[in-house]
Short mmCIF file of C-alpha atoms and ligand atoms in Angstrom, two decimals:
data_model
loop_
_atom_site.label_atom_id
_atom_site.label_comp_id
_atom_site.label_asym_id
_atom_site.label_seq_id
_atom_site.Cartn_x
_atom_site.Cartn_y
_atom_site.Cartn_z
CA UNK A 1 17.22 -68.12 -41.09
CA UNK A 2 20.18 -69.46 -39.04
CA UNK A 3 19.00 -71.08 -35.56
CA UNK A 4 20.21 -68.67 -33.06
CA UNK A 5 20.52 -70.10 -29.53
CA UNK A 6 22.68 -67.04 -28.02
CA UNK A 7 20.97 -64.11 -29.37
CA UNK A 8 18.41 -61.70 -27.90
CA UNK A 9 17.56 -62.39 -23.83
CA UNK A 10 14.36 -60.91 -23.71
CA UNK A 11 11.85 -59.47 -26.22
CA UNK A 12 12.27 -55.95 -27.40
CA UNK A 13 11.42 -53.17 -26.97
CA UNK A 14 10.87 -53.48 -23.21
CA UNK A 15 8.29 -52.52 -21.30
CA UNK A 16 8.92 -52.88 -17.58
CA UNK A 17 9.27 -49.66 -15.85
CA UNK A 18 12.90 -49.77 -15.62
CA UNK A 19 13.37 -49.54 -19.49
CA UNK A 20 10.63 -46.83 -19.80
CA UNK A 21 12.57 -44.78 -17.10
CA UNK A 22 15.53 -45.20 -19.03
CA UNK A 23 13.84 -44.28 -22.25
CA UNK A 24 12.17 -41.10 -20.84
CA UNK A 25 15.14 -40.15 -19.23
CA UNK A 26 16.19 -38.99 -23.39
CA UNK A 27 19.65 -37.30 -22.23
CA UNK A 28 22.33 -38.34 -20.32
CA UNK A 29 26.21 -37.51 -19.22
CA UNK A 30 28.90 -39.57 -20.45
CA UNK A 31 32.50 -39.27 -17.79
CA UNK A 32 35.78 -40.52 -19.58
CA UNK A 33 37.82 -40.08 -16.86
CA UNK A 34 41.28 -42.20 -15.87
CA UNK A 35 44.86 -42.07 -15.91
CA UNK A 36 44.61 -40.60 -19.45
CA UNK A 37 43.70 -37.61 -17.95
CA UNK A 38 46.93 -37.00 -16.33
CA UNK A 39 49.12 -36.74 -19.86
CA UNK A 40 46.11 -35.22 -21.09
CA UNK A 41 47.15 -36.29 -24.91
CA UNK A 42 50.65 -34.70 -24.59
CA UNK A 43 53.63 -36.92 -23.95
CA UNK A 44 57.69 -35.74 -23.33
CA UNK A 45 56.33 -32.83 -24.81
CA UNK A 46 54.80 -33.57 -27.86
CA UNK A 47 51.16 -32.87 -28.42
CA UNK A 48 49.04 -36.30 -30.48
CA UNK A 49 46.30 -35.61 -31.99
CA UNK A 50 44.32 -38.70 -31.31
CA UNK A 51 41.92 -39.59 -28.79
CA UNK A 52 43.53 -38.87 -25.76
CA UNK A 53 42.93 -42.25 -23.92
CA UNK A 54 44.61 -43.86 -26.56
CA UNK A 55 47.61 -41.73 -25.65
CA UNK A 56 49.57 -45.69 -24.30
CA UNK A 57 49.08 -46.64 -27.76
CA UNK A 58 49.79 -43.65 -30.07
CA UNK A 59 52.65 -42.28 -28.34
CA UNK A 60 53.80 -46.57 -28.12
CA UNK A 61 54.30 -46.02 -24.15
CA UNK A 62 55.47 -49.17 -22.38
CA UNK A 63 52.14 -50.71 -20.42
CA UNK A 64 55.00 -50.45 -17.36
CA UNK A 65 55.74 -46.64 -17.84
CA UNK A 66 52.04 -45.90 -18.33
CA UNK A 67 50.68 -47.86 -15.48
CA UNK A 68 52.98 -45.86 -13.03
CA UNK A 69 50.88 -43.52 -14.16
CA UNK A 70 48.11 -44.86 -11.13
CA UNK A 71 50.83 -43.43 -8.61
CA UNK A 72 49.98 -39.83 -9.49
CA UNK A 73 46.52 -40.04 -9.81
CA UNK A 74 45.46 -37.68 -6.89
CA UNK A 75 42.44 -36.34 -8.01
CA UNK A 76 42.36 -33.02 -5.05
CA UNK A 77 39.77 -31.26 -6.66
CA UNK A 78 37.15 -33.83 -7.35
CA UNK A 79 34.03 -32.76 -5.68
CA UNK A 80 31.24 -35.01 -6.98
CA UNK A 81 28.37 -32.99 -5.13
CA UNK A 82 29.61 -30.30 -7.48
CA UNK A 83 29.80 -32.29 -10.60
CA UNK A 84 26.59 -33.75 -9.66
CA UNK A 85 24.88 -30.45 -9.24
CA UNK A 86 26.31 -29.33 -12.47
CA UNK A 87 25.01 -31.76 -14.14
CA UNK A 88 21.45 -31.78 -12.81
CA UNK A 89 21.58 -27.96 -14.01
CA UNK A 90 22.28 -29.54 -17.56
CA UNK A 91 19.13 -31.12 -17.36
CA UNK A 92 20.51 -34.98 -17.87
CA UNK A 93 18.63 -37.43 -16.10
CA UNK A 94 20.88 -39.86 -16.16
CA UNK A 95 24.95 -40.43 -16.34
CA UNK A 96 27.31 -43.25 -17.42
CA UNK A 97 30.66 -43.23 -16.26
CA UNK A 98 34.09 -45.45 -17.06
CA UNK A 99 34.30 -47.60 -14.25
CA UNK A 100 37.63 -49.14 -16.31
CA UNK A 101 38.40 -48.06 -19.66
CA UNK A 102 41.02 -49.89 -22.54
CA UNK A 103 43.97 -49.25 -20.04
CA UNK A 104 42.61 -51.20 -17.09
CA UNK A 105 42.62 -49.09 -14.60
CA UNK A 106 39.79 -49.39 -12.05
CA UNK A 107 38.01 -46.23 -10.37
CA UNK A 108 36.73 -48.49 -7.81
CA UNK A 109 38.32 -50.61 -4.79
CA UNK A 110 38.38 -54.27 -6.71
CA UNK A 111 39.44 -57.36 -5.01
CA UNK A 112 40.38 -58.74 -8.46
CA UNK A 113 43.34 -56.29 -8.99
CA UNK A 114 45.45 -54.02 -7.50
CA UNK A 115 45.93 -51.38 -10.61
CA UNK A 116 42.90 -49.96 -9.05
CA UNK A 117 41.86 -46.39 -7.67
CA UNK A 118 43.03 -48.11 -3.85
CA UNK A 119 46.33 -48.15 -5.04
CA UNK A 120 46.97 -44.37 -5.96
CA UNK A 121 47.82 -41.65 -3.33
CA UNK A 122 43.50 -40.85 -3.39
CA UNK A 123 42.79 -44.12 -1.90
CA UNK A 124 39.28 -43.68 -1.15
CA UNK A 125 36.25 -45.28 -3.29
CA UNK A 126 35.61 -42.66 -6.07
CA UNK A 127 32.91 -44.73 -8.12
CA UNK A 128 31.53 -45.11 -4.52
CA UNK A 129 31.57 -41.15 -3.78
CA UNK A 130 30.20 -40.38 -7.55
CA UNK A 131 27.32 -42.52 -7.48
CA UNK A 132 26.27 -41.45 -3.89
CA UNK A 133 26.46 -37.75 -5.44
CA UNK A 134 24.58 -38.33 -8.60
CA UNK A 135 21.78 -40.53 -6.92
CA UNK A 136 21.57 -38.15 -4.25
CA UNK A 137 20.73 -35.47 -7.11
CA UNK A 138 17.66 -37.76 -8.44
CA UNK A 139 20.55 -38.89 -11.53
CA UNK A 140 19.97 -42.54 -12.91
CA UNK A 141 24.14 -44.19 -13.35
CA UNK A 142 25.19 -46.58 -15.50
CA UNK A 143 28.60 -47.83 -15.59
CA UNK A 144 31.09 -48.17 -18.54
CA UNK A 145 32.97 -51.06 -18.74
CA UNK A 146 35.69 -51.93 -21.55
CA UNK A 147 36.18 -55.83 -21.67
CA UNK A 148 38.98 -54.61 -23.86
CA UNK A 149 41.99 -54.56 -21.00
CA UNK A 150 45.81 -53.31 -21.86
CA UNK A 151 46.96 -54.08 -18.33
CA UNK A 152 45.59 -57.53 -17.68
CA UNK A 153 48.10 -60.05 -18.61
CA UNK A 154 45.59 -62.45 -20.04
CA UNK A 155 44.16 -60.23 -22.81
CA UNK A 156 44.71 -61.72 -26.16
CA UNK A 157 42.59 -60.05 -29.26
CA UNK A 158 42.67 -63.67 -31.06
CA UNK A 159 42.80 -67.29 -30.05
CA UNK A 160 44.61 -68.43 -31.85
CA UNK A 161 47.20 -70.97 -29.77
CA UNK A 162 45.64 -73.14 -26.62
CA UNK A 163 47.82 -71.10 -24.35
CA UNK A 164 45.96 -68.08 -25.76
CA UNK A 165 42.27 -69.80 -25.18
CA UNK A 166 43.50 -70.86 -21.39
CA UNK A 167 44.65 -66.67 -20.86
CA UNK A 168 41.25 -65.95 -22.21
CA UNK A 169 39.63 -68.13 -20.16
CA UNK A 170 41.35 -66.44 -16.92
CA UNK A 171 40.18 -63.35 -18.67
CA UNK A 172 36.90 -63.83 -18.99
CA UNK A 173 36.79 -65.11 -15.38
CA UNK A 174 37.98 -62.24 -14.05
CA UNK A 175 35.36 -60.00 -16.31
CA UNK A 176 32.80 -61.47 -14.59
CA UNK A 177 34.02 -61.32 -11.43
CA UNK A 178 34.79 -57.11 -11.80
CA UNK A 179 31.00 -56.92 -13.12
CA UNK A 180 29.44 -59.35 -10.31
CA UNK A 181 31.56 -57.03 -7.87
CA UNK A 182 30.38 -53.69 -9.27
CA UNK A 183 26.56 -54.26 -9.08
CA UNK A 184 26.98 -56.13 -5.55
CA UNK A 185 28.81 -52.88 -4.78
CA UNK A 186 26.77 -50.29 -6.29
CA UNK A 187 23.16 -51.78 -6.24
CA UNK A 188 21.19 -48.82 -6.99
CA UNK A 189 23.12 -48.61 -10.77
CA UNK A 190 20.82 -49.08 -13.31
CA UNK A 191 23.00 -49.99 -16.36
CA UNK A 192 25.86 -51.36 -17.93
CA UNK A 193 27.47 -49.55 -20.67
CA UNK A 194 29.92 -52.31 -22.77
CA UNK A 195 32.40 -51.30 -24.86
CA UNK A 196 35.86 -53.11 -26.42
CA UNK A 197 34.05 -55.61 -27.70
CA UNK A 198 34.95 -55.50 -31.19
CA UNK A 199 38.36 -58.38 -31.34
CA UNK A 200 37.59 -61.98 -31.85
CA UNK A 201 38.37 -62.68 -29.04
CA UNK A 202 34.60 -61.93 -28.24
CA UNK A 203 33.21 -62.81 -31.12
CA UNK A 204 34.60 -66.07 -30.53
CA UNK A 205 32.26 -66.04 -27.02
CA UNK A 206 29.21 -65.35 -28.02
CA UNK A 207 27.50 -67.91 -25.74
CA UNK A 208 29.52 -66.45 -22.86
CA UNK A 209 28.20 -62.98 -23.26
CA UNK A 210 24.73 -64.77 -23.61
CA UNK A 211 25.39 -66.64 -20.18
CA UNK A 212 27.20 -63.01 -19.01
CA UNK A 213 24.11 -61.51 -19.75
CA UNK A 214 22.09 -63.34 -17.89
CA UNK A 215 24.01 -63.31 -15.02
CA UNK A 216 23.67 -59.86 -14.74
CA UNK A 217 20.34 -59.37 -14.62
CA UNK A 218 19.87 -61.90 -11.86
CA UNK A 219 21.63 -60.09 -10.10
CA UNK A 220 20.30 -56.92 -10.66
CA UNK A 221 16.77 -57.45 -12.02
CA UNK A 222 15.72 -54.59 -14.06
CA UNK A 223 19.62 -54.17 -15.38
CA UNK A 224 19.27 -52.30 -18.70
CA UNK A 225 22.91 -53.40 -20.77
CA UNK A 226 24.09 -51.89 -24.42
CA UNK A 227 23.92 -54.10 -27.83
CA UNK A 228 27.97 -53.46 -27.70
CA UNK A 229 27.88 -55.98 -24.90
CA UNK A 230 26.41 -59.14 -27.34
CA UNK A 231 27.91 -61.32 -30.17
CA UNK A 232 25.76 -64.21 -31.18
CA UNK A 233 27.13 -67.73 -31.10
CA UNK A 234 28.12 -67.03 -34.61
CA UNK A 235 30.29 -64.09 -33.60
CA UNK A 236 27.41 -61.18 -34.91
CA UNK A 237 27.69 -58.59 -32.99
CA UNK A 238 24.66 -55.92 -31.70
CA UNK A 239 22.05 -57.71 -34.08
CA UNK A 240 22.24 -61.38 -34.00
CA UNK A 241 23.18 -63.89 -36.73
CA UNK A 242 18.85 -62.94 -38.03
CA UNK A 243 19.21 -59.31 -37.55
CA UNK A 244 17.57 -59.33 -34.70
CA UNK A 245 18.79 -57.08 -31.72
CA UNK A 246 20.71 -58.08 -28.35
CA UNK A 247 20.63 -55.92 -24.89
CA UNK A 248 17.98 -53.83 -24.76
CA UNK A 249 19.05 -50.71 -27.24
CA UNK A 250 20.97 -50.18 -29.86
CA UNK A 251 24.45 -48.30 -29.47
CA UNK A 252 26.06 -48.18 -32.13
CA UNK A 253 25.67 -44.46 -32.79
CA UNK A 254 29.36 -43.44 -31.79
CA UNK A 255 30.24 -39.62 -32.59
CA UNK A 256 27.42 -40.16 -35.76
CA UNK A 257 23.73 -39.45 -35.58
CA UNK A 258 21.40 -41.91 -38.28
CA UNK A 259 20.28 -39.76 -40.90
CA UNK A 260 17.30 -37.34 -39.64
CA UNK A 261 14.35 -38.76 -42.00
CA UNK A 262 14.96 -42.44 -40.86
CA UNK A 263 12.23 -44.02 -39.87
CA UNK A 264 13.70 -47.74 -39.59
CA UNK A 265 15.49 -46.21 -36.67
CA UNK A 266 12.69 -45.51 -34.28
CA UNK A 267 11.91 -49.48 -34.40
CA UNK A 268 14.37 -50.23 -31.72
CA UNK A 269 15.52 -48.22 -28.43
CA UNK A 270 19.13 -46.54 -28.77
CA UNK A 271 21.61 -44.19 -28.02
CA UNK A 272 23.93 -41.78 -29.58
CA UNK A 273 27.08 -41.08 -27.36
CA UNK A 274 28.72 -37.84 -28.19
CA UNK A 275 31.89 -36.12 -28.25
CA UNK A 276 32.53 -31.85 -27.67
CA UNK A 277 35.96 -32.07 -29.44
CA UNK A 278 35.43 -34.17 -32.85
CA UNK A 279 36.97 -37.12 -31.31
CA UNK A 280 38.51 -36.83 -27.73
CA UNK A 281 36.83 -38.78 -24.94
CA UNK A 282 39.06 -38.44 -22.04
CA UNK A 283 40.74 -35.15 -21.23
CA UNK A 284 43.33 -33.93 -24.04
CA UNK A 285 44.96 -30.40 -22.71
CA UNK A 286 44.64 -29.23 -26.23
CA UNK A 287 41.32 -28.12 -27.72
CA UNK A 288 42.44 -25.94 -30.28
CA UNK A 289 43.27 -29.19 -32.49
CA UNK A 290 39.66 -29.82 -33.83
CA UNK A 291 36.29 -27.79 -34.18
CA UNK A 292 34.33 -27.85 -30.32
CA UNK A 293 30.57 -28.34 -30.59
CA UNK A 294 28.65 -25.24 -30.00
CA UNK A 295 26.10 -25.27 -27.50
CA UNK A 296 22.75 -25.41 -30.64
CA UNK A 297 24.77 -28.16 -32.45
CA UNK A 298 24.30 -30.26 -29.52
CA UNK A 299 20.90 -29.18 -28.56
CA UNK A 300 20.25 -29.89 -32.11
CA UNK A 301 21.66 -33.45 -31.95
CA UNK A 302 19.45 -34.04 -28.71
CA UNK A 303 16.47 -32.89 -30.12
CA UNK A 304 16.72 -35.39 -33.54
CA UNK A 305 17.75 -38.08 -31.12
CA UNK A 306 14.55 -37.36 -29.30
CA UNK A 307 12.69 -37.18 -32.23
CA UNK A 308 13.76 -40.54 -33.58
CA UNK A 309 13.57 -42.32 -30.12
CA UNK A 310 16.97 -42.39 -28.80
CA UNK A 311 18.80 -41.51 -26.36
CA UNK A 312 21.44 -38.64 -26.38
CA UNK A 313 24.44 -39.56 -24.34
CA UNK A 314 26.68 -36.31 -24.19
CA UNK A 315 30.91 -36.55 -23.19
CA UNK A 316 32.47 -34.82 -20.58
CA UNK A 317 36.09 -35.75 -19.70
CA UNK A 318 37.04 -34.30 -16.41
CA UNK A 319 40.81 -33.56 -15.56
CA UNK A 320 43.33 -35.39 -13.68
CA UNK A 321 42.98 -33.09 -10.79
CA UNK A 322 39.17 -33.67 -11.06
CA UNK A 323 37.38 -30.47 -12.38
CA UNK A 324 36.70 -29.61 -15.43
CA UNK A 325 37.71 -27.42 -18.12
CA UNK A 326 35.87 -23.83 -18.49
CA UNK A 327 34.66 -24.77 -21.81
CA UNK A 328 32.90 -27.46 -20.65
CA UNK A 329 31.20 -26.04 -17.88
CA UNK A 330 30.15 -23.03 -19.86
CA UNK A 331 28.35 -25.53 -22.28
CA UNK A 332 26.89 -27.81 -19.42
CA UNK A 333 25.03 -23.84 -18.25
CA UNK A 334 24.12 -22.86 -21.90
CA UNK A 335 22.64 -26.70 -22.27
CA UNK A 336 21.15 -26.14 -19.08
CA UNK A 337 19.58 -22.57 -19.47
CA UNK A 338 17.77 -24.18 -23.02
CA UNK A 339 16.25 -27.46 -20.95
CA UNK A 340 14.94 -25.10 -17.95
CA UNK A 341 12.30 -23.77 -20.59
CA UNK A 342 12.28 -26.42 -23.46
CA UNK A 343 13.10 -30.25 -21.22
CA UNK A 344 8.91 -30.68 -21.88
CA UNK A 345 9.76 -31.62 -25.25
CA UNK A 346 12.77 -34.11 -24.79
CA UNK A 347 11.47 -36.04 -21.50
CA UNK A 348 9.32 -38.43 -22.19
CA UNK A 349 9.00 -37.42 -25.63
CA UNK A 350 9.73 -39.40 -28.93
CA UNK A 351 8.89 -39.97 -32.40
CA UNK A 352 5.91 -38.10 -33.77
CA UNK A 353 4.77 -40.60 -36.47
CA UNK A 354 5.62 -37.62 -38.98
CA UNK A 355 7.48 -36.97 -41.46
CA UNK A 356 10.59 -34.80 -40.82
CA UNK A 357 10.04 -31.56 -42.72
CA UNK A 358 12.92 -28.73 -43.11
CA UNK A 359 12.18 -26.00 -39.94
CA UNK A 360 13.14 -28.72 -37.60
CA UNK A 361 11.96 -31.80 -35.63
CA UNK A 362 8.57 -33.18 -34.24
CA UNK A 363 8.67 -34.91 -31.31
CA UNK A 364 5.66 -36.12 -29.06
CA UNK A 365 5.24 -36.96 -25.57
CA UNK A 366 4.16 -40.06 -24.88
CA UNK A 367 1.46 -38.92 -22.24
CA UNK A 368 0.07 -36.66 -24.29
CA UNK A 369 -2.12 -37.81 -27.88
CA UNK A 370 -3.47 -34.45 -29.35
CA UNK A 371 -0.01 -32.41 -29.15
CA UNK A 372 2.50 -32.44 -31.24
CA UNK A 373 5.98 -30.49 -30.54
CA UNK A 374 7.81 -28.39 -32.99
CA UNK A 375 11.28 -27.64 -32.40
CA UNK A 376 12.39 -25.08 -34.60
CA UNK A 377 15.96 -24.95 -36.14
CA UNK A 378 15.80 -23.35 -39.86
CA UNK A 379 13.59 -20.55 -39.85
CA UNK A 380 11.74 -20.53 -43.58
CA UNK A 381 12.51 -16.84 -45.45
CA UNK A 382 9.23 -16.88 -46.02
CA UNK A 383 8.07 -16.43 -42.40
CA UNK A 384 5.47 -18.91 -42.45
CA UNK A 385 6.03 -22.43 -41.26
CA UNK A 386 4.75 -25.33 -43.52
CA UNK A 387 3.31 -28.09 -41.48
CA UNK A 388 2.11 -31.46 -42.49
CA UNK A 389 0.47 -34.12 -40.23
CA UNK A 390 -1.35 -36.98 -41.13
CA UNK A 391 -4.37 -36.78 -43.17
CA UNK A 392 -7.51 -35.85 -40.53
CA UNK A 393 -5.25 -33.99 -38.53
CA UNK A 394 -6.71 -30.70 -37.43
CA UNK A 395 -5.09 -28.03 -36.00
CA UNK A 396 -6.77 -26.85 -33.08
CA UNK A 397 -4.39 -23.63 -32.03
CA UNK A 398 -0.20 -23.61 -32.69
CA UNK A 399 1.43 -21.56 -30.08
CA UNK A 400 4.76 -20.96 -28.45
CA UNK A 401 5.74 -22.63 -26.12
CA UNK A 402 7.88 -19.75 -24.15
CA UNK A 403 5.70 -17.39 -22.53
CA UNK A 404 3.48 -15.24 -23.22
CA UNK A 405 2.09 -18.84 -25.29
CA UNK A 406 1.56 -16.63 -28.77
CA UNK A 407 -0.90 -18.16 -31.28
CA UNK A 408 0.32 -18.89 -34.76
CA UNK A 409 -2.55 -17.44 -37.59
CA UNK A 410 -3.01 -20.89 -39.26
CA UNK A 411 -3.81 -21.37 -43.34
CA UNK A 412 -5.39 -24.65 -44.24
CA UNK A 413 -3.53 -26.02 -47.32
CA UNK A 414 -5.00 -29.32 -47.68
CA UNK A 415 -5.95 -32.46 -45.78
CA UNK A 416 -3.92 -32.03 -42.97
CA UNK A 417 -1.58 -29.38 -43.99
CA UNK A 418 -1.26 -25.79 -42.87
CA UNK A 419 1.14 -22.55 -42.47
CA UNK A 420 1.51 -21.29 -39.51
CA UNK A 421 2.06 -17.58 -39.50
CA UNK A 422 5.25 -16.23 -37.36
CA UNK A 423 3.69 -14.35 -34.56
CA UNK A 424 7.17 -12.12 -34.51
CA UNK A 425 6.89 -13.29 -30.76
CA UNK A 426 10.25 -13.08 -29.49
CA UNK A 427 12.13 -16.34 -28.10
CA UNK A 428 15.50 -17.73 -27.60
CA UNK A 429 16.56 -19.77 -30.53
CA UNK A 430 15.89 -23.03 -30.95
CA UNK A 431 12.80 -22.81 -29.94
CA UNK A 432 9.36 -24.86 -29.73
CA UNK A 433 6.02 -24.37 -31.35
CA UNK A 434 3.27 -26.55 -30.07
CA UNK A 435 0.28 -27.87 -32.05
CA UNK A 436 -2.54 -28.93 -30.48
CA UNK A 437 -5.21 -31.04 -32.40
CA UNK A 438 -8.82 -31.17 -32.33
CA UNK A 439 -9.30 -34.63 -30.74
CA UNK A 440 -11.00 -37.27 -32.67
CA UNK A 441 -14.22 -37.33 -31.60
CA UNK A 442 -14.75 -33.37 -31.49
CA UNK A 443 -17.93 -32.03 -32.99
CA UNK A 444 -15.41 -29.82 -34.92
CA UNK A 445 -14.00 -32.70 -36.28
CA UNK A 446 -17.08 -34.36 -37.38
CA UNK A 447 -18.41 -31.17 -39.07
CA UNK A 448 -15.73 -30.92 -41.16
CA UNK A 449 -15.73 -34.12 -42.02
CA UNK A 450 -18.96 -33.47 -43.28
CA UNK A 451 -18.43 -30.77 -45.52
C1 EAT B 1 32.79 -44.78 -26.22
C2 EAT B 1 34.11 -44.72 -26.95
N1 EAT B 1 34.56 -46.05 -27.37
C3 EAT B 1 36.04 -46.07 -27.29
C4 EAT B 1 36.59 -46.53 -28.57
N2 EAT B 1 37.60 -47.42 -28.65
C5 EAT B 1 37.85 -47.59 -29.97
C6 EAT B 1 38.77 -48.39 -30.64
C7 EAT B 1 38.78 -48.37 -32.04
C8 EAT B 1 37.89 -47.58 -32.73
C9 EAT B 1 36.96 -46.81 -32.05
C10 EAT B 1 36.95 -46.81 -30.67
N3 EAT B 1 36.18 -46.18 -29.73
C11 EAT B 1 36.42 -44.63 -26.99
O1 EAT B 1 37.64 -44.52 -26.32
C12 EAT B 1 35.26 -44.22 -26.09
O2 EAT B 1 35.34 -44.89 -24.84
#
């Protein structure tokens, strides 16, 4: 075991109530929105198939040419009642949103720059107007912020010469500064989402993120930040030099789930952040390039989040103009139309203690100690459901959740095992079964452990 002085700030998992908000809270809407958006992944007329805000980089743009970009961003249709209210019909309770992504650019009035959303022909303080909007709509915001900067003239991604340590230094000054700014300007923000982290330049600062850190949530006591944000004295980043975790959850799910049956993975808060496209984060005009996410493959990937404690965090990258694209509205309402009847069994709710068995996932509520849920994916040819709890466990009734509530007939295999019989009762797919146990101390309970 190394001695770690600039690891983990405070014991995990947390338990004050800002954490358990956060962890109830289950789903959430990721924004990618910036200059990107503008170009939209197509530059002089050629279409790139790469991640659209990397557009600077993979169509080699000039950092000049593609900061001009700020002098067209004019964002006339952004409403962010409506985007609020559209995503409160999703059913997210909470939303993270680039406050400055790799390119620099700064959605918010800083005093530390002037490639900033002051200096385009919208003027006005759009972070400001967005998290009025959401907050207003009962939505907990977070704000992303890439350390990772294009623009700023004192990036360097290695140390190498002492003129490159004395830029970083200016660098790092002026990180701080931005993130000091945002929460003194935005108090009621309840996160920070980290993210260009990865160079050496950072893994060379591990004590300053430490110190960084800490800072932060003085500031704003409560602050919830990502593991993305840490490296360890020793340069380890997201689990320290022992293993052991920094922030206060785990995100290093990017575009990938862990596998369904982990278990090791419920341990530790986290977050899976998710893409429609297969890998576009900020607007890219063309979505014919890659397979789009249906509506039940991203239910799905909420529900095993849910089911193995983490958080779903689900992308929506907004146009220059500032709407969005039908396809993404249309999948924000189907989302939306599965929560209004199902959200009892992703709120609140986490792992089961169970193992995960082929119709779908378990997950439990953590208010709740004799119900299980069921959320159905892969319906057996067989009709019947196979269901194994722990040992004990007795089924007291297995019903659907969607109305009218129809029981399941249930057939005792063995010690804590059963079929439940399909009911033919007619839902929308995916959709939830829930079992409800004889509690512990029920006379039923003890009879049969008699027998
Ligand atoms: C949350 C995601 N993280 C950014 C990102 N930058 C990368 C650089 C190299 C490899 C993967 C990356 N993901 C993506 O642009 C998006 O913001």
């Amino acid at each position: 075991k190394k001695e770690v002085k600039y690891g983990q700030l405070t014991e995990l998992p947390r338990q004050d109530e800002a954490m358990k908000k956060w962890r109830s809270n289950r789903f959430g809407q990721f924004i990618h929105w910036g200059l990107y958006a503008i170009p939209g992944g197509i530059w002089e007329g050629k279409t790139y198939k790469y991640a659209a805000e990397f557009l600077k980089s993979s169509a080699g743009i000039s950092t000049a040419t593609w900061d001009s970009l700020q002098y067209q961003f004019n964002p006339v249709k952004f409403d962010a009642k409506e985007w609020a209210k559209m995503a409160k019909d999703m059913g997210v309770k909470y939303v993270t949103i680039t406050t400055k992504h790799h390119e620099g650019f700064c959605l918010w009035p800083s005093k530390y720059t002037d490639f900033d959303i002051e200096n385009t022909p919208y003027r006005k303080d759009l972070l400001g107007e967005f998290i009025k909007a959401y907050n207003e709509e009962g939505i907990d915001v977070s704000l992303y912020y890439s350390v990772l900067d294009w623009h700023h003239p004192d990036w360097r991604y290695k140390l190498n010469t002492e003129e490159d340590k004395a830029a970083f230094e200016r660098l790092k000054a002026f990180t701080e500064n931005q993130l000091l700014e945002l929460l003194e300007r935005y108090p009621t923000v309840k996160g920070l989402w980290f993210d260009g982290t990865w160079d050496q330049c950072w893994k060379d600062n591990g004590k300053f993120s430490y110190d960084l850190e800490k800072k932060l949530k003085e500031k704003n006591p409560g602050l919830i930040v990502n593991s993305r944000m840490r490296a360890d004295e020793y340069g380890s980043r997201h689990f320290d030099s022992n293993g052991v975790l920094m922030g206060d959850y785990e995100s290093g799910y990017e575009r990938r789930l862990p596998n369904p049956w982990d278990v090791a993975v419920t341990k530790n808060d986290w977050e899976c952040c998710m893409t429609i496209p297969e890998n576009q984060w900020g607007y890219h005009k063309d979505w014919t390039l890659t397979h789009i996410k249906t509506s039940n493959e991203l239910i799905e990937m909420l529900v095993q989040c849910t089911s193995q404690n983490g958080n779903f965090l689900l992308n929506f990258g907004p146009r220059g103009e500032g709407n969005f694209r039908e396809k993404e509205v249309k999948l924000a309402k189907e989302i939306g139309d599965w929560m209004d009847d199902n959200s009892s069994v992703i709120y609140n709710c986490g792992y089961a203690g169970l193992k995960k068995q082929s119709w779908g996932y378990f997950t439990k509520s953590s208010d709740s100690d004799d119900a299980i849920n069921m959320v159905v994916f892969n319906k057996p040819i067989n009709g019947k459901y196979r269901v194994k709890l722990n040992k004990g466990s007795i089924i007291k009734r297995a019903y659907l959740l969607s109305k009218p509530k129809k029981s399941f007939n249930l057939e005792e295999i063995a010690n804590g095992e059963y079929f439940l019989d399909d009911v033919k009762g007619k839902c929308k797919d995916p959709f939830v079964i829930i079992i409800e146990l004889e509690d512990k101390d029920s006379k039923k309970f003890k009879q049969k452990a008699l027998t």
